[in-house]
Short mmCIF file of C-alpha atoms and ligand atoms in Angstrom, two decimals:
data_model
loop_
_atom_site.label_atom_id
_atom_site.label_comp_id
_atom_site.label_asym_id
_atom_site.label_seq_id
_atom_site.Cartn_x
_atom_site.Cartn_y
_atom_site.Cartn_z
CA UNK A 481 0.00 0.00 0.00
CA UNK A 482 2.36 2.64 -1.22
CA UNK A 483 0.50 5.98 -1.17
CA UNK A 484 1.09 8.60 1.50
CA UNK A 485 -1.21 11.60 1.70
CA UNK A 486 0.13 14.72 3.37
CA UNK A 487 -2.34 17.41 4.41
CA UNK A 488 -2.34 20.70 6.25
CA UNK A 489 -4.13 20.21 9.58
CA UNK A 490 -4.90 23.91 10.14
CA UNK A 491 -5.45 26.99 7.93
CA UNK A 492 -2.57 26.45 5.50
CA UNK A 493 1.10 27.42 5.77
CA UNK A 494 1.75 24.69 8.35
CA UNK A 495 5.13 23.91 6.83
CA UNK A 496 3.88 21.33 4.33
CA UNK A 497 6.70 22.21 1.92
CA UNK A 498 9.43 21.33 4.39
CA UNK A 499 7.54 18.19 5.50
CA UNK A 500 7.14 17.02 1.90
CA UNK A 501 10.83 17.66 1.32
CA UNK A 502 11.57 15.26 4.17
CA UNK A 503 9.15 12.52 3.05
CA UNK A 504 9.97 12.83 -0.65
CA UNK A 505 13.43 11.33 -0.24
CA UNK A 506 11.83 7.88 -0.60
CA UNK A 507 9.10 8.79 -3.12
CA UNK A 508 8.90 7.95 -6.82
CA UNK A 509 6.09 10.40 -7.53
CA UNK A 510 5.17 13.57 -5.65
CA UNK A 511 1.75 14.83 -6.71
CA UNK A 512 -0.22 17.99 -6.04
CA UNK A 513 -3.94 17.18 -6.08
CA UNK A 514 -5.88 20.38 -5.40
CA UNK A 515 -5.77 24.15 -5.63
CA UNK A 516 -3.35 26.12 -7.75
CA UNK A 517 -0.88 28.94 -7.27
CA UNK A 518 -2.78 30.17 -4.22
CA UNK A 519 -0.37 27.78 -2.46
CA UNK A 520 3.10 28.88 -1.40
CA UNK A 521 5.33 26.08 -0.15
CA UNK A 522 8.76 26.95 1.19
CA UNK A 523 11.75 24.62 1.14
CA UNK A 524 15.18 25.64 2.36
CA UNK A 525 17.95 23.28 1.29
CA UNK A 526 21.67 23.71 0.95
CA UNK A 527 21.32 27.44 1.62
CA UNK A 528 18.86 27.88 -1.23
CA UNK A 529 15.35 29.17 -0.58
CA UNK A 530 12.66 27.72 -2.85
CA UNK A 531 9.10 29.06 -2.87
CA UNK A 532 6.89 26.76 -4.88
CA UNK A 533 3.35 27.62 -5.90
CA UNK A 534 2.35 25.04 -8.50
CA UNK A 535 5.18 22.53 -8.64
CA UNK A 536 5.21 19.94 -5.87
CA UNK A 537 7.92 20.61 -3.26
CA UNK A 538 9.17 17.06 -3.67
CA UNK A 539 10.43 17.86 -7.16
CA UNK A 540 13.65 19.14 -5.58
CA UNK A 541 14.66 15.50 -5.06
CA UNK A 542 16.27 14.29 -8.29
CA UNK A 543 14.67 10.85 -8.28
CA UNK A 544 11.06 12.05 -8.10
CA UNK A 545 8.54 12.65 -10.85
CA UNK A 546 6.45 15.73 -10.04
CA UNK A 547 2.79 15.52 -10.96
CA UNK A 548 0.09 18.18 -11.23
CA UNK A 549 -3.15 16.29 -10.73
CA UNK A 550 -6.58 16.48 -12.34
CA UNK A 551 -8.07 18.27 -9.31
CA UNK A 552 -5.82 21.30 -9.79
CA UNK A 553 -6.45 24.64 -11.46
CA UNK A 554 -3.36 25.78 -13.32
CA UNK A 555 -2.32 29.21 -14.54
CA UNK A 556 -0.01 28.35 -17.46
CA UNK A 557 1.82 31.70 -17.29
CA UNK A 558 2.64 31.17 -13.63
CA UNK A 559 3.76 27.61 -14.24
CA UNK A 560 6.17 28.66 -16.99
CA UNK A 561 7.45 31.43 -14.72
CA UNK A 562 8.05 28.91 -11.94
CA UNK A 563 9.87 26.48 -14.24
CA UNK A 564 12.11 29.33 -15.43
CA UNK A 565 12.75 30.49 -11.88
CA UNK A 566 13.82 26.99 -10.85
CA UNK A 567 16.03 26.67 -13.91
CA UNK A 568 17.70 29.91 -12.82
CA UNK A 569 18.45 28.22 -9.51
CA UNK A 570 19.99 25.21 -11.23
CA UNK A 571 16.94 22.91 -11.14
CA UNK A 572 15.97 22.01 -14.70
CA UNK A 573 12.60 20.29 -14.96
CA UNK A 574 12.38 18.34 -18.20
CA UNK A 575 9.22 16.47 -19.31
CA UNK A 576 10.79 13.31 -17.83
CA UNK A 577 10.53 15.00 -14.40
CA UNK A 578 7.05 16.55 -14.53
CA UNK A 579 3.62 15.37 -15.66
CA UNK A 580 0.66 17.75 -16.00
CA UNK A 581 -2.76 16.13 -15.99
CA UNK A 582 -4.67 16.67 -19.23
CA UNK A 583 -7.77 16.82 -16.98
CA UNK A 584 -6.61 19.71 -14.78
CA UNK A 585 -8.35 23.03 -15.39
CA UNK A 586 -6.85 26.26 -16.72
CA UNK A 587 -7.01 29.58 -14.89
CA UNK A 588 -7.66 32.39 -17.38
CA UNK A 589 -7.20 36.17 -17.02
CA UNK A 590 -11.00 36.34 -16.72
CA UNK A 591 -10.87 34.20 -13.57
CA UNK A 592 -8.31 36.51 -12.01
CA UNK A 593 -10.31 39.65 -12.86
CA UNK A 594 -13.50 38.06 -11.48
CA UNK A 595 -11.75 36.98 -8.27
CA UNK A 596 -10.72 40.60 -7.66
CA UNK A 597 -14.17 41.90 -8.60
CA UNK A 598 -16.10 39.55 -6.33
CA UNK A 599 -13.78 40.33 -3.41
CA UNK A 600 -14.33 44.05 -3.97
CA UNK A 601 -18.09 43.54 -4.11
CA UNK A 602 -18.00 41.74 -0.74
CA UNK A 603 -16.41 44.80 0.90
CA UNK A 604 -15.82 44.21 4.60
CA UNK A 605 -17.10 40.62 4.21
CA UNK A 606 -14.36 39.76 1.69
CA UNK A 607 -12.84 36.26 1.96
CA UNK A 608 -9.34 37.68 1.61
CA UNK A 609 -8.50 35.40 -1.31
CA UNK A 610 -5.07 35.26 -2.86
CA UNK A 611 -6.60 36.82 -6.02
CA UNK A 612 -5.16 34.10 -8.20
CA UNK A 613 -8.52 33.30 -9.84
CA UNK A 614 -8.99 30.07 -7.91
CA UNK A 615 -12.68 30.41 -7.00
CA UNK A 616 -13.85 31.53 -10.47
CA UNK A 617 -11.83 28.73 -12.13
CA UNK A 618 -13.55 26.10 -9.95
CA UNK A 619 -16.92 27.78 -10.65
CA UNK A 620 -16.36 27.31 -14.39
CA UNK A 621 -15.27 23.72 -13.78
CA UNK A 622 -18.46 22.97 -11.81
CA UNK A 623 -20.53 24.78 -14.45
CA UNK A 624 -18.98 22.46 -17.07
CA UNK A 625 -17.54 25.24 -19.18
CA UNK A 626 -13.92 25.21 -18.01
CA UNK A 627 -10.90 24.80 -20.27
CA UNK A 628 -8.83 21.73 -19.48
CA UNK A 629 -5.06 21.51 -19.66
CA UNK A 630 -5.21 18.84 -22.38
CA UNK A 631 -6.60 21.48 -24.73
CA UNK A 632 -3.20 23.18 -24.73
CA UNK A 633 -1.93 20.45 -27.06
CA UNK A 634 -3.97 21.96 -29.91
CA UNK A 635 -3.02 25.63 -29.68
CA UNK A 636 -5.50 26.89 -32.28
CA UNK A 637 -8.47 25.38 -30.49
CA UNK A 638 -6.99 26.45 -27.17
CA UNK A 639 -6.77 30.08 -28.35
CA UNK A 640 -10.39 29.93 -29.54
CA UNK A 641 -11.62 28.48 -26.25
CA UNK A 642 -9.67 31.13 -24.37
CA UNK A 643 -11.14 33.98 -26.48
CA UNK A 644 -14.63 32.64 -25.76
CA UNK A 645 -13.87 32.42 -22.02
CA UNK A 646 -12.56 35.99 -22.04
CA UNK A 647 -15.69 37.24 -23.77
CA UNK A 648 -17.83 35.48 -21.19
CA UNK A 649 -15.69 36.97 -18.41
CA UNK A 650 -16.03 40.45 -19.92
CA UNK A 651 -19.81 40.09 -19.98
CA UNK A 652 -19.79 39.07 -16.31
CA UNK A 653 -17.59 42.06 -15.43
CA UNK A 654 -19.88 44.43 -17.34
CA UNK A 655 -22.83 43.01 -15.40
CA UNK A 656 -20.99 44.05 -12.25
CA UNK A 657 -20.58 47.56 -13.75
CA UNK A 658 -16.84 46.94 -14.16
CA UNK A 659 -14.45 47.44 -17.06
CA UNK A 660 -14.39 44.48 -19.46
CA UNK A 661 -11.10 42.72 -20.13
CA UNK A 662 -8.87 44.20 -22.84
CA UNK A 663 -9.45 42.54 -26.24
CA UNK A 664 -7.40 39.32 -26.63
CA UNK A 665 -6.05 39.78 -23.08
CA UNK A 666 -2.89 37.71 -22.83
CA UNK A 667 -4.03 35.21 -25.49
CA UNK A 668 -0.65 35.34 -27.22
CA UNK A 669 1.15 34.75 -23.90
CA UNK A 670 -1.17 31.82 -23.12
CA UNK A 671 -0.53 30.29 -26.55
CA UNK A 672 3.20 30.67 -25.99
CA UNK A 673 2.90 29.01 -22.57
CA UNK A 674 0.72 26.24 -24.04
CA UNK A 675 3.47 25.39 -26.53
CA UNK A 676 6.02 25.30 -23.71
CA UNK A 677 3.85 23.09 -21.50
CA UNK A 678 2.46 20.65 -24.10
CA UNK A 679 5.38 18.20 -23.79
CA UNK A 680 4.54 17.80 -20.09
CA UNK A 681 0.88 16.83 -20.63
CA UNK A 682 0.12 13.25 -19.62
CA UNK A 683 -2.70 10.93 -18.69
CA UNK A 684 -1.72 11.14 -15.03
CA UNK A 685 -4.47 8.75 -13.91
CA UNK A 686 -2.92 5.93 -15.91
CA UNK A 687 0.55 6.99 -14.85
CA UNK A 688 -0.19 7.04 -11.13
CA UNK A 689 -2.21 3.81 -11.13
CA UNK A 690 0.49 1.95 -13.04
CA UNK A 691 3.07 3.22 -10.57
CA UNK A 692 0.93 2.23 -7.56
CA UNK A 693 0.16 -1.23 -8.91
CA UNK A 694 3.90 -1.83 -9.37
CA UNK A 695 4.48 -0.89 -5.73
CA UNK A 696 5.82 2.60 -6.45
CA UNK A 697 5.80 5.18 -3.66
CA UNK A 698 3.43 8.07 -4.30
CA UNK A 699 3.44 11.08 -2.01
CA UNK A 700 0.34 13.28 -2.35
CA UNK A 701 1.19 16.88 -1.46
CA UNK A 702 -1.77 18.70 0.00
CA UNK A 703 -2.15 22.45 -0.44
CA UNK A 704 -4.04 24.85 1.82
CA UNK A 705 -5.34 23.15 4.96
CA UNK A 706 -8.25 21.28 6.53
CA UNK A 707 -9.97 24.44 7.78
CA UNK A 708 -9.79 25.94 4.28
CA UNK A 709 -11.41 22.88 2.67
CA UNK A 710 -14.56 23.71 0.67
CA UNK A 711 -16.67 21.09 2.48
CA UNK A 712 -15.03 20.86 5.87
CA UNK A 713 -13.50 24.29 6.48
CA UNK A 714 -14.97 27.40 8.08
CA UNK A 715 -17.33 28.09 5.16
CA UNK A 716 -17.55 30.59 3.46
CA UNK A 717 -14.03 31.58 4.53
CA UNK A 718 -12.47 28.70 2.64
CA UNK A 719 -10.83 27.98 -0.69
CA UNK A 720 -12.81 26.37 -3.51
CA UNK A 721 -11.22 22.92 -3.56
CA UNK A 722 -10.93 19.74 -1.50
CA UNK A 723 -7.77 20.26 0.52
CA UNK A 724 -8.38 17.27 2.82
CA UNK A 725 -7.27 13.66 2.37
CA UNK A 726 -10.34 12.68 0.35
CA UNK A 727 -9.33 15.31 -2.20
CA UNK A 728 -6.16 13.36 -2.94
CA UNK A 729 -8.21 10.43 -4.23
CA UNK A 730 -10.60 12.48 -6.34
CA UNK A 731 -7.92 14.96 -7.38
CA UNK A 732 -5.51 12.30 -8.58
CA UNK A 733 -7.83 9.47 -9.57
CA UNK A 734 -6.79 6.44 -7.55
CA UNK A 735 -8.60 4.34 -4.97
CA UNK A 736 -8.33 4.17 -1.17
CA UNK A 737 -6.88 0.65 -1.23
CA UNK A 738 -3.44 2.14 -1.88
CA UNK A 739 -3.37 4.59 1.02
CA UNK A 740 -1.00 3.58 3.78
CA UNK A 741 -0.32 6.79 5.67
CA UNK A 742 -2.15 10.08 6.10
CA UNK A 743 0.28 12.61 7.53
CA UNK A 744 -1.06 15.82 9.04
CA UNK A 745 1.21 18.84 9.30
CA UNK A 746 0.46 21.21 12.16
CA UNK A 747 2.28 24.30 13.29
CA UNK A 748 2.96 24.44 17.04
CA UNK A 749 0.66 27.48 17.16
CA UNK A 750 -2.17 28.80 14.94
CA UNK A 751 -1.97 31.09 11.94
CA UNK A 752 -4.45 32.21 9.34
CA UNK A 753 -4.17 34.61 6.42
CA UNK A 754 -7.34 36.22 5.09
CA UNK A 755 -10.73 36.56 6.76
CA UNK A 756 -12.75 34.11 8.84
CA UNK A 757 -12.82 32.83 12.40
CA UNK A 758 -9.63 32.07 14.32
CA UNK A 759 -10.90 31.30 17.85
CA UNK A 760 -7.49 31.35 19.55
CA UNK A 761 -6.27 34.55 17.84
CA UNK A 762 -3.94 36.73 19.91
CA UNK A 763 -3.84 40.43 19.30
CA UNK A 764 -1.07 42.54 20.77
CA UNK A 765 2.39 41.56 21.94
CA UNK A 766 1.94 37.77 22.09
CA UNK A 767 0.53 37.63 18.56
CA UNK A 768 3.31 39.90 17.30
CA UNK A 769 5.90 37.68 18.90
CA UNK A 770 4.52 34.56 17.20
CA UNK A 771 4.40 36.38 13.87
CA UNK A 772 7.95 37.74 13.95
CA UNK A 773 9.00 40.99 12.36
CA UNK A 774 9.33 39.79 8.78
CA UNK A 775 13.14 39.91 8.91
CA UNK A 776 13.40 36.12 8.63
CA UNK A 777 11.93 34.25 5.68
CA UNK A 778 10.12 31.94 8.09
CA UNK A 779 8.28 34.77 9.86
CA UNK A 780 4.51 34.75 9.47
CA UNK A 781 4.04 36.72 6.28
CA UNK A 782 2.30 35.01 3.35
CA UNK A 783 4.55 33.12 0.92
CA UNK A 784 2.16 33.94 -1.94
CA UNK A 785 0.82 37.39 -1.09
CA UNK A 786 3.21 38.74 1.59
CA UNK A 787 0.25 39.56 3.86
CA UNK A 788 0.91 39.36 7.63
CA UNK A 789 -0.65 36.19 9.03
CA UNK A 790 -2.97 36.34 12.03
CA UNK A 791 -1.46 34.32 14.91
CA UNK A 792 -2.73 32.63 18.06
CA UNK A 793 -2.36 29.74 20.47
CA UNK A 794 -2.54 26.19 19.18
CA UNK A 795 -6.14 25.09 18.66
CA UNK A 796 -6.54 21.48 19.78
CA UNK A 797 -10.24 21.49 18.89
CA UNK A 798 -9.41 22.12 15.25
CA UNK A 799 -6.59 19.54 15.35
CA UNK A 800 -8.93 16.90 16.75
CA UNK A 801 -11.33 17.72 13.91
CA UNK A 802 -8.53 17.59 11.33
CA UNK A 803 -7.47 14.17 12.64
CA UNK A 804 -11.03 12.93 12.14
CA UNK A 805 -11.76 14.53 8.76
CA UNK A 806 -8.52 13.25 7.24
CA UNK A 807 -8.12 10.02 9.18
CA UNK A 808 -4.63 11.08 10.19
CA UNK A 809 -2.25 8.24 10.99
CA UNK A 810 0.46 10.60 12.23
CA UNK A 811 1.35 14.21 12.79
CA UNK A 812 4.36 16.39 12.03
CA UNK A 813 4.58 19.42 14.32
CA UNK A 814 6.49 22.41 12.90
CA UNK A 815 8.01 25.65 14.21
CA UNK A 816 8.49 24.45 17.77
CA UNK A 817 11.58 26.71 17.90
CA UNK A 818 9.34 29.79 17.69
CA UNK A 819 7.81 28.95 21.08
CA UNK A 820 11.17 29.12 22.86
CA UNK A 821 11.28 31.87 25.48
CA UNK A 822 7.58 32.11 26.35
CA UNK A 823 6.88 31.87 30.11
CA UNK A 824 3.56 30.18 29.54
CA UNK A 825 1.97 28.47 26.53
CA UNK A 826 -1.67 27.59 25.96
CA UNK A 827 -3.55 25.02 23.89
CA UNK A 828 -7.32 25.18 23.36
CA UNK A 829 -8.85 21.80 24.26
CA UNK A 830 -12.52 22.78 23.92
CA UNK A 831 -14.81 25.71 23.14
CA UNK A 832 -17.66 27.28 25.05
CA UNK A 833 -20.44 28.71 22.91
CA UNK A 834 -23.36 30.23 24.80
CA UNK A 835 -22.74 28.06 27.84
CA UNK A 836 -22.43 24.85 25.81
CA UNK A 837 -19.15 22.93 25.68
CA UNK A 838 -17.79 21.74 22.30
CA UNK A 839 -14.99 19.21 21.70
CA UNK A 840 -15.32 19.58 17.91
CA UNK A 841 -15.76 22.89 16.11
CA UNK A 842 -19.39 23.91 15.56
CA UNK A 843 -20.36 24.08 11.89
CA UNK A 844 -21.94 27.50 11.65
CA UNK A 845 -19.99 30.68 11.25
CA UNK A 846 -22.07 32.44 13.90
CA UNK A 847 -21.23 29.79 16.52
CA UNK A 848 -17.55 29.71 15.54
CA UNK A 849 -17.30 33.47 15.77
CA UNK A 850 -18.59 33.30 19.34
CA UNK A 851 -16.50 30.30 20.40
CA UNK A 852 -14.58 30.96 23.63
CA UNK A 853 -11.55 28.66 23.82
CA UNK A 854 -11.12 26.52 26.93
CA UNK A 855 -7.37 26.52 27.48
CA UNK A 856 -4.84 24.23 29.11
CA UNK A 857 -1.68 25.99 30.27
CA UNK A 858 1.88 24.74 29.87
CA UNK A 859 5.23 25.90 31.22
CA UNK A 860 7.45 27.41 28.59
CA UNK A 861 11.16 26.65 28.04
CA UNK A 862 14.22 28.81 27.52
CA UNK A 863 16.78 26.40 26.04
CA UNK A 864 17.40 26.75 22.31
CA UNK A 865 15.79 23.74 20.59
CA UNK A 866 17.11 24.36 17.09
CA UNK A 867 19.94 21.83 17.41
CA UNK A 868 17.78 19.08 18.88
CA UNK A 869 17.65 15.93 16.73
CA UNK A 870 16.32 13.34 19.21
CA UNK A 871 13.21 13.76 21.33
CA UNK A 872 15.42 13.50 24.42
CA UNK A 873 17.38 16.58 23.26
CA UNK A 874 14.29 18.75 23.80
CA UNK A 875 13.71 20.44 27.17
CA UNK A 876 11.20 18.63 29.33
CA UNK A 877 8.56 21.35 28.97
CA UNK A 878 8.81 21.12 25.17
CA UNK A 879 8.43 17.34 25.32
CA UNK A 880 5.32 17.71 27.50
CA UNK A 881 3.86 20.23 25.05
CA UNK A 882 4.44 17.94 22.06
CA UNK A 883 3.12 14.85 23.86
CA UNK A 884 -0.05 16.68 24.79
CA UNK A 885 -0.65 17.66 21.13
CA UNK A 886 -0.62 13.98 20.19
CA UNK A 887 -2.98 13.10 23.04
CA UNK A 888 -5.51 15.82 22.23
CA UNK A 889 -6.03 14.54 18.70
CA UNK A 890 -5.28 10.88 19.48
CA UNK A 891 -2.64 10.83 16.75
CA UNK A 892 1.03 9.94 17.22
CA UNK A 893 3.50 12.78 16.59
CA UNK A 894 6.09 11.32 14.21
CA UNK A 895 8.39 14.32 13.82
CA UNK A 896 8.91 17.79 15.21
CA UNK A 897 10.63 20.46 13.19
CA UNK A 898 12.81 22.91 15.06
CA UNK A 899 13.91 25.14 12.20
CA UNK A 900 13.31 25.63 8.48
CA UNK A 901 16.34 23.64 7.27
CA UNK A 902 16.12 20.10 5.98
CA UNK A 903 18.18 18.74 8.90
CA UNK A 904 16.33 20.61 11.66
CA UNK A 905 14.03 17.72 12.44
CA UNK A 906 13.45 15.65 15.57
CA UNK A 907 12.20 12.13 14.81
CA UNK A 908 10.10 10.35 17.41
P1 GDP B 2087 3.31 25.57 3.59
O1 GDP B 2087 2.44 26.41 2.75
O2 GDP B 2087 2.54 24.66 4.50
O3 GDP B 2087 4.35 24.81 2.80
O4 GDP B 2087 4.11 26.56 4.55
P2 GDP B 2087 4.81 27.96 4.11
O5 GDP B 2087 6.04 27.64 3.35
O6 GDP B 2087 3.83 28.86 3.48
O7 GDP B 2087 5.12 28.58 5.54
C1 GDP B 2087 5.89 27.92 6.48
C2 GDP B 2087 7.11 28.76 6.81
O8 GDP B 2087 7.72 28.24 7.98
C3 GDP B 2087 8.20 28.67 5.75
O9 GDP B 2087 8.88 29.90 5.68
C4 GDP B 2087 9.15 27.59 6.28
O10 GDP B 2087 10.47 27.78 5.84
C5 GDP B 2087 9.06 27.84 7.75
N1 GDP B 2087 9.27 26.67 8.61
C6 GDP B 2087 8.83 25.39 8.43
N2 GDP B 2087 9.17 24.64 9.50
C7 GDP B 2087 9.82 25.46 10.36
C8 GDP B 2087 10.37 25.30 11.66
O11 GDP B 2087 10.34 24.23 12.26
N3 GDP B 2087 10.93 26.40 12.24
C9 GDP B 2087 10.97 27.61 11.63
N4 GDP B 2087 11.53 28.64 12.26
N5 GDP B 2087 10.46 27.80 10.40
C10 GDP B 2087 9.88 26.75 9.79
P1 IMO B 2088 -0.63 26.85 1.31
O1 IMO B 2088 -0.68 25.67 0.38
C1 IMO B 2088 -2.81 29.86 3.58
C2 IMO B 2088 -6.61 31.24 1.88
C3 IMO B 2088 -6.68 32.67 1.43
C4 IMO B 2088 -8.15 32.96 1.70
C5 IMO B 2088 -8.83 31.66 1.33
C6 IMO B 2088 -9.38 31.62 -0.09
O2 IMO B 2088 0.56 27.70 1.12
O3 IMO B 2088 -0.84 26.43 2.72
P2 IMO B 2088 -8.26 31.45 -2.51
O4 IMO B 2088 -7.26 32.33 -3.18
O5 IMO B 2088 -7.81 30.03 -2.36
O6 IMO B 2088 -9.62 31.55 -3.10
O7 IMO B 2088 -8.39 32.07 -1.01
O8 IMO B 2088 -7.83 30.64 1.47
N1 IMO B 2088 -5.50 30.44 1.30
C7 IMO B 2088 -4.40 30.09 1.95
N2 IMO B 2088 -3.97 30.41 3.20
N3 IMO B 2088 -2.08 29.01 2.81
C8 IMO B 2088 -2.50 28.68 1.58
O9 IMO B 2088 -1.87 27.75 0.82
C9 IMO B 2088 -3.70 29.24 1.08
N4 IMO B 2088 -4.38 29.14 -0.08
C10 IMO B 2088 -5.49 29.87 0.07
O10 IMO B 2088 -5.83 33.50 2.20
O11 IMO B 2088 -8.35 33.16 3.08
MG1 MG B 2089 2.10 28.42 2.29
#
C-alpha cells in the first residue's frame, strides 16, 4: 500500500513544503492534487530558498517525478514562470521529471479579474482570497464550461476556447458595472505558454495507477489546509477545492486501497491569512511575537501574497477535527523553535459557545465566531531547541507540550521540526 497523503491540519502554511521535502526522499512520484498557485510552499535546502506555488515541493529530489493532478487549477503563465525560476536556480525540470494532468483546469485572465471583482463587491465581508482566480476557475469547472489543460496540445483550439472564455468573463464584469477585459487579453502569452507546457501533458491517472500497482511510492502533497477545505472548512471563509485527504483520491484518480499513511502537518501554534474565524487569535504583543517581524523568511508573512498572518495559540479542537476529517495516521509538528522563550503556553482543548461545551468545532460561522476557547496551560522553556535531533534533546517542557498535542487529537506525533532547514528535524 504505497500511497502517503500529506495534508495541512490547520489553515494552510503549516510547513507542508518542508515536511514534503523530508518525506519525498523515498518517493517515486510527488503529486499535487488540489488548488493552484494560491499555495506557497517553502523549502530551504543547501542554503537555497525555494518558494513553490504550482510545482510539488518534492520535485527538488532528483529521483522524483512531479505531478500536477486532475483536481488542480493551473495558470499556465505562472507555471512557466516557476519552471524558469527553478532553472535559474539550477533545477531544470524536463518532461521526464514533470507530468501535468490533461484533466486539470486552466485559470484564465477572466478568472483573475472576477476573483478581484467579487472580493471588492464583498467589501468588509471579503474572503481575503489570494486573487489568483482560484474560486472563479472552480466555478467554471463545476458549471462544465472550463478549459482543461489537455486542450493546450492543440493551440488553435486552445486560443479559440480562451477567447470565448474571455468574452464570457467580460460580460460578467460588465454586469458588475466593471471594465471588461482588454481585447485578446494575454491570449498570445497563453498560446506561448501552451506550446512550452504541451510536452509535459500526460494521462496522469494511468501513470499514477500503473506506478501504484507496481508498488511505487506516491506522495500526495496537499495544499491549503483542513480548515480551508470547501466542504469541511470554516465556510464561506475557505478555498474552492478539497484540501483534505479525500481530495487526494478524487484529485488524482486512484482508490483508497493504496493509502498507507495520512500525515497531518500542524504548526505548534495557529496562523491564518485572510478573513474568517480564528478562535485562539492573539492580538497585541503575544501575537506579534509569534508572527515575527518579517526579517526572517520563516516569519509569518504570506509566501504567496506577503500579507501578515494572524497568529494565536494552538487550537486542539481544530486539530482533533482535522485528525477525524482526514483520518490522520500521524502528525508532524512544525516551528516548535518559535515557542522558545515564552513563560507560559496555551492550547485550546474545547470551546464554550453560549454556555455549551464543544470538543469539535461547531459548523456554523455564527457559533464559531462566538467560540470561547477553553485553554490548558503549559510551562514554557528557555533552552534553544534548534539543534535538537532526538526527542530526548528537547527540554522537558517542550516534550510535555508535544506529547499533549498527540494526546488531544489521538494521533502519534512522528516528527517535530525545530527550524526551516532540511536537517532541523526531531524524529520520534
Ligand atoms: P506551507 O504552505 O505549509 O508549505 O508553509 P509555508 O512555506 O507557506 O510557511 C511555512 C514557513 O515556515 C516557511 O517559511 C518555512 O520555511 C518555515 N518553517 C517550516 N518549518 C519550520 C520550523 O520548524 N521552524 C521555523 N523557524 N520555520 C519553519
Ligand atoms: P498553502 O498551500 C494559507 C486562503 C486565502 C483565503 C482563502 C481563499 O501555502 O498552505 P483562494 O485564493 O484560495 O480563493 O483564497 O484561502 N488560502 C491560503 N492560506 N495558505 C494557503 O496555501 C492558502 N491558499 C489559500 O488566504 O483566506
Ligand atoms: Mg504556504
